[in-house]
Amino acid sequence: MTQMIWQQYVYRRGNEVPELWDSLFKKRKPKLLYIAGQGFDVRVIKVMEKFLSTLDEVGIEVENAKLLLIEVNGYELSDELKKQTEENGKQLEALFSSIGSISRLPIGAPESSDDDEENDATATQILTAGVRSVIAQIDQYTDIILDVSSLPRVVYLSLLVGILGKLIPDKNKPDALYANGINFQVLVGEDPNLDGQIKSEDPSNEFINIPGFSSALNLESARDWPFVWFPVLGENRSGQLDKIISEKVQGNAEVCPVLPHPSKNPRRADSLILEYRETLFERMGVATTNVMYTHEAHPFETYRQMFKAMERYRISFQLLGGCRLVVTPLSSKLMTLGVGLACFNMKPQGQDENHVLAIPYSEPHRYSVTGAELKASKPEIFSLLLTGSAYEA
């Protein structure tokens, strides 16, 4: 039986987050690596401002600090969003320069191509190389912060599972989460309403595979195993969903849609069912009894429910040799993080595992949202402390 590694966890929101930072950094001088994205989303500015002001207010000194600013290229954006992206980068540099140095790391997005197979390999390789570049820098730090507020989903999911894989090489160890005392924290400026307003358009012709989960659908030994698909649904993702269905999901798949409930908008789950009714429930014949509901603002609840569901299918299909688990994360940031944790936990560690797990993703080439919608956002800050001294035995 697969062990659930985050039986206990550290999770804070709103006013509780600065208290966590105070307790985490007091009485020591941390060596800090802060990873953030230079994107058009202004939530990343608000999160960093709160973090730095907290350090200043409680008098925390850092031994050394570095901002690793991820530049994601290749997207088609309006002139307004391009300008906002540039302004965000300059503002992040100005803020962080008060405590440390700044380094930039470009990670390219896939370009359209007529050669889908070649482009798919190139896109995945580019992403994998970028993740490896980040991981190569973390050994010298006591504290790693990944701020996902302005990073594309495919990038922050890859960084999340990649860093966890480096810090937790053996998930079965009793003290796995201690990770030699390295504190790995994920920060989110969450606003589900804004996530729903950001439209993703023109899904790529090729699929990007999250590094570490790239070969599961192509294994010849697993070709005849039952296929279980978990689409984690969010607004305005019909193009990506249709792309996944047409190219990756088999006709006899067991489909388990995942919807946000409870939610700040109490009718959000109902609206999503209406949005995808034709695609999932009419065309594919998905039974409503297969729908999973998970808390919109509690990633560890999403993690628990996704993990338990995948584990149930894994056990049920043992007699048939095994099963193929496929996850498509298309929802808001906190739910996506919970999905990422579940996939990391369920990833097979040995050759004799009786399941495979894939996270194929069709990255949009174009994002659209108005500057007014961005600036009207009032995000709430969340912190997930995933490894480190809090988990010492």
Short mmCIF file of C-alpha atoms in Angstrom, two decimals:
data_model
loop_
_atom_site.label_atom_id
_atom_site.label_comp_id
_atom_site.label_asym_id
_atom_site.label_seq_id
_atom_site.Cartn_x
_atom_site.Cartn_y
_atom_site.Cartn_z
CA MET A 1 0.00 0.00 0.00
CA THR A 2 1.32 3.44 -0.94
CA GLN A 3 2.13 5.61 2.06
CA MET A 4 0.51 9.05 2.34
CA ILE A 5 3.51 11.20 3.21
CA TRP A 6 1.68 14.41 4.24
CA GLN A 7 -0.42 12.84 6.99
CA GLN A 8 0.41 15.98 8.96
CA TYR A 9 1.18 19.25 7.23
CA VAL A 10 1.83 22.95 7.78
CA TYR A 11 -0.61 25.21 5.93
CA ARG A 12 -1.39 28.87 6.63
CA ARG A 13 -3.57 31.52 5.00
CA GLY A 14 -4.14 35.24 5.33
CA ASN A 15 -2.95 36.76 8.62
CA GLU A 16 -1.52 33.41 9.72
CA VAL A 17 1.19 33.50 7.03
CA PRO A 18 3.40 36.25 8.58
CA GLU A 19 3.22 34.37 11.89
CA LEU A 20 4.58 31.29 10.12
CA TRP A 21 7.44 33.32 8.62
CA ASP A 22 8.25 34.75 12.05
CA SER A 23 8.44 31.30 13.66
CA LEU A 24 10.32 29.81 10.71
CA PHE A 25 13.10 32.41 10.48
CA LYS A 26 13.55 33.70 14.03
CA LYS A 27 16.78 33.04 15.92
CA ARG A 28 18.69 32.15 12.77
CA LYS A 29 19.99 33.72 9.58
CA PRO A 30 18.55 31.77 6.65
CA LYS A 31 20.19 31.22 3.30
CA LEU A 32 17.23 31.99 1.06
CA LEU A 33 16.42 31.10 -2.55
CA TYR A 34 13.22 32.82 -3.71
CA ILE A 35 11.86 31.49 -7.02
CA ALA A 36 9.23 33.60 -8.78
CA GLY A 37 7.96 34.22 -12.29
CA GLN A 38 8.14 37.36 -14.37
CA GLY A 39 4.64 37.27 -15.78
CA PHE A 40 1.73 39.63 -16.27
CA ASP A 41 0.00 38.58 -13.03
CA VAL A 42 0.39 41.32 -10.40
CA ARG A 43 -0.31 38.92 -7.53
CA VAL A 44 3.39 38.04 -7.42
CA ILE A 45 4.17 41.66 -6.45
CA LYS A 46 1.70 41.63 -3.57
CA VAL A 47 3.09 38.36 -2.20
CA MET A 48 6.71 39.55 -2.29
CA GLU A 49 5.81 42.90 -0.73
CA LYS A 50 4.14 41.11 2.18
CA PHE A 51 7.05 38.71 2.62
CA LEU A 52 9.72 41.42 2.66
CA SER A 53 7.74 43.74 4.91
CA THR A 54 7.30 40.89 7.41
CA LEU A 55 11.05 40.20 7.45
CA ASP A 56 11.65 43.89 8.10
CA GLU A 57 8.99 44.23 10.80
CA VAL A 58 10.21 41.29 12.90
CA GLY A 59 13.87 42.11 12.35
CA ILE A 60 14.90 38.96 10.49
CA GLU A 61 18.34 39.04 8.87
CA VAL A 62 19.31 36.72 6.05
CA GLU A 63 22.84 35.37 5.63
CA ASN A 64 22.42 35.50 1.89
CA ALA A 65 19.45 35.69 -0.43
CA LYS A 66 18.86 35.22 -4.13
CA LEU A 67 15.84 35.87 -6.32
CA LEU A 68 15.64 33.44 -9.23
CA LEU A 69 13.32 35.14 -11.68
CA ILE A 70 11.81 32.72 -14.20
CA GLU A 71 11.19 34.26 -17.61
CA VAL A 72 8.71 32.26 -19.68
CA ASN A 73 8.89 33.09 -23.37
CA GLY A 74 6.89 32.18 -26.44
CA TYR A 75 3.38 33.32 -25.49
CA GLU A 76 1.21 35.66 -27.53
CA LEU A 77 0.15 38.52 -25.27
CA SER A 78 -1.52 41.88 -25.86
CA ASP A 79 0.63 45.01 -25.72
CA GLU A 80 -0.98 45.80 -22.39
CA LEU A 81 0.03 42.44 -20.89
CA LYS A 82 3.55 42.68 -22.35
CA LYS A 83 3.98 46.05 -20.67
CA GLN A 84 2.63 44.70 -17.39
CA THR A 85 5.06 41.76 -17.59
CA GLU A 86 8.01 44.11 -18.02
CA GLU A 87 6.85 46.36 -15.17
CA ASN A 88 6.38 43.37 -12.86
CA GLY A 89 9.94 42.21 -13.52
CA LYS A 90 11.41 45.62 -12.74
CA GLN A 91 9.35 45.92 -9.58
CA LEU A 92 10.35 42.47 -8.33
CA GLU A 93 14.02 43.28 -8.86
CA ALA A 94 13.70 46.60 -7.05
CA LEU A 95 11.93 44.98 -4.10
CA PHE A 96 14.31 42.04 -3.67
CA SER A 97 17.52 44.04 -4.15
CA SER A 98 17.09 45.26 -0.56
CA ILE A 99 18.04 41.81 0.78
CA GLY A 100 19.91 39.97 -1.97
CA SER A 101 20.93 39.36 -5.56
CA ILE A 102 18.83 38.67 -8.63
CA SER A 103 19.36 36.05 -11.32
CA ARG A 104 17.20 35.39 -14.37
CA LEU A 105 16.45 32.03 -15.94
CA PRO A 106 14.54 31.86 -19.25
CA ILE A 107 12.34 28.83 -19.84
CA GLY A 108 10.85 28.70 -23.32
CA ALA A 109 7.27 27.79 -24.15
CA PRO A 110 6.66 25.49 -27.13
CA GLU A 111 6.22 27.08 -30.51
CA SER A 112 3.74 25.82 -33.09
CA SER A 113 5.11 23.30 -35.55
CA ASP A 114 3.89 21.01 -38.29
CA ASP A 115 6.05 18.23 -36.85
CA ASP A 116 4.08 17.40 -33.71
CA GLU A 117 6.22 14.49 -32.58
CA GLU A 118 9.50 16.39 -32.86
CA ASN A 119 8.02 19.52 -31.26
CA ASP A 120 6.58 17.53 -28.35
CA ALA A 121 9.99 16.10 -27.53
CA THR A 122 11.61 19.54 -27.84
CA ALA A 123 9.03 21.21 -25.59
CA THR A 124 9.43 18.60 -22.88
CA GLN A 125 13.22 18.73 -23.13
CA ILE A 126 13.24 22.53 -22.81
CA LEU A 127 11.07 22.36 -19.71
CA THR A 128 13.15 19.54 -18.22
CA ALA A 129 16.37 21.47 -18.80
CA GLY A 130 14.91 24.53 -17.08
CA VAL A 131 13.83 22.51 -14.05
CA ARG A 132 17.27 20.92 -13.81
CA SER A 133 18.87 24.37 -13.87
CA VAL A 134 16.76 25.39 -10.88
CA ILE A 135 17.41 22.17 -8.97
CA ALA A 136 21.16 22.54 -9.50
CA GLN A 137 21.07 25.76 -7.47
CA ILE A 138 19.21 24.65 -4.34
CA ASP A 139 21.91 22.73 -2.44
CA GLN A 140 23.53 25.80 -0.92
CA TYR A 141 20.31 27.14 0.63
CA THR A 142 18.53 26.39 3.92
CA ASP A 143 15.21 27.85 2.74
CA ILE A 144 13.58 27.57 -0.67
CA ILE A 145 10.47 29.55 -1.56
CA LEU A 146 8.51 28.86 -4.74
CA ASP A 147 6.03 31.66 -5.46
CA VAL A 148 3.62 30.32 -8.08
CA SER A 149 1.52 33.49 -8.30
CA SER A 150 2.77 34.50 -11.76
CA LEU A 151 4.04 31.23 -13.20
CA PRO A 152 2.24 29.17 -15.88
CA ARG A 153 0.73 25.96 -14.56
CA VAL A 154 3.04 23.68 -16.54
CA VAL A 155 6.11 25.50 -15.13
CA TYR A 156 5.18 25.63 -11.46
CA LEU A 157 3.94 22.02 -11.47
CA SER A 158 7.26 20.92 -12.98
CA LEU A 159 9.24 22.95 -10.44
CA LEU A 160 7.11 21.64 -7.56
CA VAL A 161 7.59 17.95 -8.31
CA GLY A 162 11.20 18.47 -9.40
CA ILE A 163 12.26 20.20 -6.17
CA LEU A 164 10.35 17.66 -4.08
CA GLY A 165 12.09 14.85 -5.94
CA LYS A 166 15.46 16.39 -5.10
CA LEU A 167 14.62 16.96 -1.41
CA ILE A 168 12.75 13.65 -0.90
CA PRO A 169 14.61 10.96 -2.86
CA ASP A 170 12.94 8.19 -0.84
CA LYS A 171 9.26 8.76 0.01
CA ASN A 172 9.13 5.64 2.19
CA LYS A 173 11.57 6.90 4.83
CA PRO A 174 9.85 7.76 8.15
CA ASP A 175 11.57 11.17 8.25
CA ALA A 176 11.26 11.87 4.50
CA LEU A 177 9.68 15.29 5.00
CA TYR A 178 12.51 16.48 7.22
CA ALA A 179 14.64 16.64 4.05
CA ASN A 180 17.88 17.30 5.96
CA GLY A 181 16.27 20.36 7.52
CA ILE A 182 15.78 22.25 4.23
CA ASN A 183 12.55 24.27 4.41
CA PHE A 184 10.65 24.19 1.13
CA GLN A 185 7.72 26.57 1.08
CA VAL A 186 5.20 27.31 -1.67
CA LEU A 187 3.50 30.71 -1.70
CA VAL A 188 0.31 31.55 -3.57
CA GLY A 189 -1.55 34.79 -4.12
CA GLU A 190 -4.91 33.11 -4.64
CA ASP A 191 -7.91 34.67 -6.35
CA PRO A 192 -10.15 32.07 -8.04
CA ASN A 193 -12.26 34.83 -9.62
CA LEU A 194 -9.22 36.22 -11.43
CA ASP A 195 -8.13 32.73 -12.46
CA GLY A 196 -11.56 32.31 -14.04
CA GLN A 197 -11.21 35.62 -15.93
CA ILE A 198 -7.82 34.75 -17.43
CA LYS A 199 -8.67 33.08 -20.72
CA SER A 200 -6.29 30.52 -22.20
CA GLU A 201 -6.60 30.23 -25.97
CA ASP A 202 -5.09 28.34 -28.88
CA PRO A 203 -3.88 25.18 -27.14
CA SER A 204 -0.60 23.92 -28.53
CA ASN A 205 -0.54 21.20 -31.17
CA GLU A 206 1.94 19.29 -29.03
CA PHE A 207 1.74 18.00 -25.50
CA ILE A 208 4.21 18.89 -22.81
CA ASN A 209 4.85 16.14 -20.31
CA ILE A 210 5.58 17.16 -16.74
CA PRO A 211 9.20 16.00 -16.16
CA GLY A 212 9.28 12.66 -14.36
CA PHE A 213 5.83 11.72 -15.68
CA SER A 214 6.62 11.64 -19.39
CA SER A 215 6.80 7.98 -20.35
CA ALA A 216 3.77 6.47 -18.62
CA LEU A 217 1.42 6.59 -21.63
CA ASN A 218 4.01 5.08 -23.95
CA LEU A 219 5.03 2.02 -21.95
CA GLU A 220 4.38 -1.11 -24.00
CA SER A 221 4.06 -3.21 -20.83
CA ALA A 222 1.13 -1.06 -19.64
CA ARG A 223 -0.68 -0.75 -22.97
CA ASP A 224 -3.55 -3.09 -22.01
CA TRP A 225 -4.02 -1.81 -18.47
CA PRO A 226 -7.28 0.02 -17.61
CA PHE A 227 -7.17 3.79 -18.20
CA VAL A 228 -8.36 6.18 -15.45
CA TRP A 229 -8.55 9.91 -16.19
CA PHE A 230 -8.90 12.73 -13.63
CA PRO A 231 -9.73 16.07 -15.35
CA VAL A 232 -9.46 18.76 -12.64
CA LEU A 233 -11.80 21.39 -14.05
CA GLY A 234 -11.55 25.18 -14.16
CA GLU A 235 -13.21 27.90 -16.20
CA ASN A 236 -12.42 28.64 -19.86
CA ARG A 237 -10.33 25.52 -20.51
CA SER A 238 -12.52 23.85 -23.15
CA GLY A 239 -9.85 24.00 -25.84
CA GLN A 240 -7.28 22.24 -23.68
CA LEU A 241 -9.82 19.67 -22.48
CA ASP A 242 -10.92 18.83 -26.03
CA LYS A 243 -7.28 18.46 -27.07
CA ILE A 244 -6.60 16.00 -24.24
CA ILE A 245 -9.74 13.99 -25.04
CA SER A 246 -9.08 13.76 -28.77
CA GLU A 247 -5.44 12.71 -28.52
CA LYS A 248 -4.81 11.12 -25.12
CA VAL A 249 -8.03 9.73 -23.61
CA GLN A 250 -9.22 6.34 -24.79
CA GLY A 251 -12.87 5.59 -25.43
CA ASN A 252 -13.13 3.03 -22.63
CA ALA A 253 -11.52 5.29 -20.00
CA GLU A 254 -12.89 5.58 -16.50
CA VAL A 255 -13.39 9.35 -16.12
CA CYS A 256 -13.51 11.09 -12.71
CA PRO A 257 -14.00 14.86 -13.06
CA VAL A 258 -12.76 16.90 -10.08
CA LEU A 259 -14.71 20.05 -9.17
CA PRO A 260 -14.19 22.82 -6.57
CA HIS A 261 -16.62 22.62 -3.67
CA PRO A 262 -16.83 24.26 -1.17
CA SER A 263 -15.94 27.41 -3.05
CA LYS A 264 -16.03 31.18 -2.48
CA ASN A 265 -18.65 31.16 -5.24
CA PRO A 266 -21.15 28.55 -3.96
CA ARG A 267 -22.39 27.87 -7.51
CA ARG A 268 -18.95 27.48 -9.09
CA ALA A 269 -19.13 23.69 -9.32
CA ASP A 270 -22.61 23.85 -10.89
CA SER A 271 -21.39 26.39 -13.44
CA LEU A 272 -18.46 24.14 -14.39
CA ILE A 273 -20.78 21.16 -14.84
CA LEU A 274 -22.86 23.28 -17.24
CA GLU A 275 -19.74 24.50 -19.06
CA TYR A 276 -18.46 20.97 -19.69
CA ARG A 277 -21.79 19.14 -19.82
CA GLU A 278 -21.72 18.47 -23.55
CA THR A 279 -18.06 17.41 -23.62
CA LEU A 280 -17.96 15.14 -20.57
CA PHE A 281 -21.46 14.13 -19.58
CA GLU A 282 -23.22 13.94 -22.95
CA ARG A 283 -20.52 13.07 -25.48
CA MET A 284 -18.39 10.87 -23.20
CA GLY A 285 -21.24 9.59 -21.03
CA VAL A 286 -19.50 10.30 -17.72
CA ALA A 287 -21.69 9.30 -14.78
CA THR A 288 -22.40 12.06 -12.28
CA THR A 289 -21.57 9.56 -9.52
CA ASN A 290 -17.96 9.71 -10.74
CA VAL A 291 -17.64 13.42 -9.94
CA MET A 292 -15.26 14.27 -7.10
CA TYR A 293 -15.61 17.46 -5.06
CA THR A 294 -12.70 19.03 -3.23
CA HIS A 295 -12.22 22.24 -1.27
CA GLU A 296 -11.24 25.16 -3.49
CA ALA A 297 -8.96 26.76 -0.87
CA HIS A 298 -7.43 23.69 0.78
CA PRO A 299 -4.73 22.05 -1.35
CA PHE A 300 -4.03 19.36 1.23
CA GLU A 301 -7.68 18.31 1.07
CA THR A 302 -7.35 18.05 -2.71
CA TYR A 303 -4.15 16.08 -2.15
CA ARG A 304 -5.82 13.62 0.23
CA GLN A 305 -8.86 13.02 -1.96
CA MET A 306 -6.87 12.67 -5.19
CA PHE A 307 -4.33 10.39 -3.53
CA LYS A 308 -6.99 8.14 -2.01
CA ALA A 309 -8.92 7.94 -5.29
CA MET A 310 -5.81 6.96 -7.26
CA GLU A 311 -4.84 4.44 -4.59
CA ARG A 312 -8.31 2.85 -4.71
CA TYR A 313 -8.07 2.39 -8.47
CA ARG A 314 -4.53 1.05 -8.16
CA ILE A 315 -5.66 -1.61 -5.69
CA SER A 316 -8.85 -2.45 -7.61
CA PHE A 317 -7.02 -3.11 -10.87
CA GLN A 318 -4.21 -5.22 -9.41
CA LEU A 319 -5.85 -8.41 -10.66
CA LEU A 320 -5.74 -7.05 -14.22
CA GLY A 321 -2.01 -6.39 -13.94
CA GLY A 322 -2.20 -2.69 -13.13
CA CYS A 323 -3.70 0.60 -14.32
CA ARG A 324 -2.77 3.82 -16.08
CA LEU A 325 -3.58 6.97 -14.12
CA VAL A 326 -3.79 10.22 -16.09
CA VAL A 327 -4.29 13.65 -14.50
CA THR A 328 -5.20 16.88 -16.30
CA PRO A 329 -4.92 19.91 -13.96
CA LEU A 330 -6.98 22.83 -15.32
CA SER A 331 -8.23 24.47 -12.13
CA SER A 332 -7.09 27.32 -9.86
CA LYS A 333 -3.65 27.44 -8.27
CA LEU A 334 -4.38 25.91 -4.87
CA MET A 335 -6.25 22.95 -6.31
CA THR A 336 -3.50 22.44 -8.87
CA LEU A 337 -0.88 22.38 -6.11
CA GLY A 338 -2.88 19.72 -4.26
CA VAL A 339 -3.02 17.68 -7.46
CA GLY A 340 0.74 18.07 -7.86
CA LEU A 341 1.36 16.75 -4.34
CA ALA A 342 -0.89 13.74 -4.97
CA CYS A 343 0.90 12.93 -8.22
CA PHE A 344 4.32 13.24 -6.57
CA ASN A 345 3.18 10.91 -3.78
CA MET A 346 1.70 8.36 -6.24
CA LYS A 347 4.59 8.39 -8.71
CA PRO A 348 5.98 4.84 -8.96
CA GLN A 349 9.41 4.42 -7.36
CA GLY A 350 10.37 0.97 -8.63
CA GLN A 351 10.13 -1.24 -11.70
CA ASP A 352 7.67 -3.62 -10.04
CA GLU A 353 4.92 -1.05 -9.42
CA ASN A 354 1.48 -2.02 -10.77
CA HIS A 355 0.51 1.44 -11.98
CA VAL A 356 1.85 4.24 -14.15
CA LEU A 357 1.04 7.93 -13.83
CA ALA A 358 1.05 10.64 -16.51
CA ILE A 359 0.36 14.40 -16.51
CA PRO A 360 0.07 15.38 -20.20
CA TYR A 361 -0.58 19.07 -20.72
CA SER A 362 -1.52 21.10 -23.78
CA GLU A 363 -0.09 24.53 -23.01
CA PRO A 364 -2.02 27.51 -24.45
CA HIS A 365 -0.12 29.85 -26.75
CA ARG A 366 -2.23 32.85 -25.84
CA TYR A 367 -3.52 34.27 -22.57
CA SER A 368 -5.93 37.18 -22.34
CA VAL A 369 -7.18 39.32 -19.46
CA THR A 370 -7.63 43.05 -19.05
CA GLY A 371 -5.33 45.23 -17.00
CA ALA A 372 -8.34 46.42 -15.02
CA GLU A 373 -9.21 42.84 -14.04
CA LEU A 374 -5.63 42.21 -12.93
CA LYS A 375 -5.40 45.36 -10.84
CA ALA A 376 -8.82 44.79 -9.26
CA SER A 377 -7.64 41.48 -7.82
CA LYS A 378 -7.38 41.27 -4.04
CA PRO A 379 -5.57 38.00 -3.50
CA GLU A 380 -5.29 36.15 -0.24
CA ILE A 381 -1.83 34.82 0.54
CA PHE A 382 -1.40 31.11 1.29
CA SER A 383 1.68 29.20 2.40
CA LEU A 384 2.37 25.47 2.14
CA LEU A 385 5.43 24.34 4.10
CA LEU A 386 6.23 21.00 2.48
CA THR A 387 9.57 19.96 4.01
CA GLY A 388 12.03 21.00 6.67
CA SER A 389 12.52 21.46 10.39
CA ALA A 390 8.78 21.45 11.16
CA TYR A 391 8.73 17.76 10.22
CA GLU A 392 11.64 16.68 12.41
CA ALA A 393 10.80 13.42 14.19
#
